[in-house]
GROMACS .gro file of C-alpha atoms in nm:
model
   78
    1MET     CA    1   1.607   1.121  -6.010
    2THR     CA    2   1.699   1.460  -6.083
    3ASP     CA    3   1.952   1.639  -5.769
    4ALA     CA    4   1.645   1.854  -5.649
    5GLN     CA    5   1.434   1.534  -5.618
    6VAL     CA    6   1.720   1.383  -5.420
    7LYS     CA    7   1.773   1.667  -5.192
    8THR     CA    8   1.373   1.676  -5.146
    9TRP     CA    9   1.414   1.279  -5.051
   10PHE     CA   10   1.639   1.324  -4.826
   11GLN     CA   11   1.559   1.670  -4.680
   12ASN     CA   12   1.175   1.466  -4.598
   13ARG     CA   13   1.388   1.168  -4.478
   14ARG     CA   14   1.562   1.378  -4.211
   15THR     CA   15   1.228   1.551  -4.097
   16LYS     CA   16   1.046   1.233  -4.100
   17TRP     CA   17   1.339   1.093  -3.846
   18ARG     CA   18   1.337   1.440  -3.638
   19ARG     CA   19   0.940   1.381  -3.574
   20GLN     CA   20   0.998   0.986  -3.462
   21THR     CA   21   1.220   1.048  -3.263
   22ALA     CA   22   1.085   1.377  -3.118
   23GLU     CA   23   0.800   1.174  -3.048
   24GLU     CA   24   0.961   0.904  -2.889
   25ARG     CA   25   1.119   1.114  -2.635
   26GLU     CA   26   0.800   1.272  -2.558
   27ALA     CA   27   0.675   0.922  -2.505
   28GLU     CA   28   0.998   0.853  -2.305
   29ARG     CA   29   0.909   1.184  -2.093
   30GLN     CA   30   0.563   1.135  -2.004
   31GLN     CA   31   0.616   0.764  -1.906
   32ALA     CA   32   0.879   0.881  -1.670
   33ASN     CA   33   0.631   1.151  -1.553
   34ARG     CA   34   0.402   0.879  -1.438
   35LEU     CA   35   0.702   0.673  -1.277
   36ILE     CA   36   0.773   0.981  -1.040
   37LEU     CA   37   0.429   1.040  -0.972
   38GLN     CA   38   0.346   0.680  -0.911
   39LEU     CA   39   0.662   0.649  -0.706
   40GLN     CA   40   0.583   0.990  -0.485
   41GLN     CA   41   0.216   0.890  -0.408
   42SER     CA   42   0.320   0.550  -0.281
   43ALA     CA   43   0.607   0.727  -0.083
   44LEU     CA   44   0.329   0.925   0.089
   45GLN     CA   45   0.063   0.633   0.161
   46LYS     CA   46   0.359   0.481   0.350
   47SER     CA   47   0.475   0.781   0.525
   48LEU     CA   48   0.087   0.836   0.669
   49SER     CA   49   0.068   0.478   0.741
   50ASP     CA   50   0.394   0.504   0.944
   51SER     CA   51   0.298   0.819   1.065
   52ALA     CA   52  -0.025   0.664   1.210
   53ALA     CA   53   0.075   0.345   1.308
   54SER     CA   54   0.373   0.508   1.539
   55ASP     CA   55   0.142   0.741   1.634
   56PRO     CA   56  -0.064   0.591   1.901
   57LEU     CA   57  -0.301   0.908   1.874
   58CYS     CA   58  -0.385   0.825   1.535
   59ALA     CA   59  -0.415   0.479   1.557
   60HIS     CA   60  -0.657   0.464   1.826
   61ASN     CA   61  -0.865   0.732   1.721
   62SER     CA   62  -1.186   0.562   1.766
   63SER     CA   63  -1.103   0.469   2.123
   64LEU     CA   64  -1.028   0.811   2.223
   65TYR     CA   65  -1.345   0.939   2.044
   66ALA     CA   66  -1.483   0.699   2.269
   67LEU     CA   67  -1.336   0.803   2.595
   68GLN     CA   68  -1.426   1.205   2.499
   69ASN     CA   69  -1.788   1.134   2.521
   70LEU     CA   70  -1.793   0.954   2.826
   71GLN     CA   71  -1.648   1.268   3.039
   72PRO     CA   72  -1.718   1.097   3.431
   73TRP     CA   73  -1.666   1.467   3.522
   74ALA     CA   74  -1.977   1.648   3.356
   75GLU     CA   75  -2.246   1.678   3.583
   76GLU     CA   76  -2.593   1.570   3.533
   77ARG     CA   77  -2.818   1.850   3.518
   78GLU     CA   78  -3.226   1.788   3.563
   0.00000   0.00000   0.00000
């Protein structure tokens, strides 16, 4: 191989290595983003379920709705 061919071979090898490294970093970044989104979603769901369980108004919403519809204080009009 000539000197120019050797230089070209090494240049191509370095370019290939940089591209592969960049692709690996991008894949790791995307995986980390997915993990963060999953953790945020599960934390939000846990927060919502905890607040519903600790708040009797949320926990008994259907009972409150039924009580509101009874309205024993309302007069019947005929």
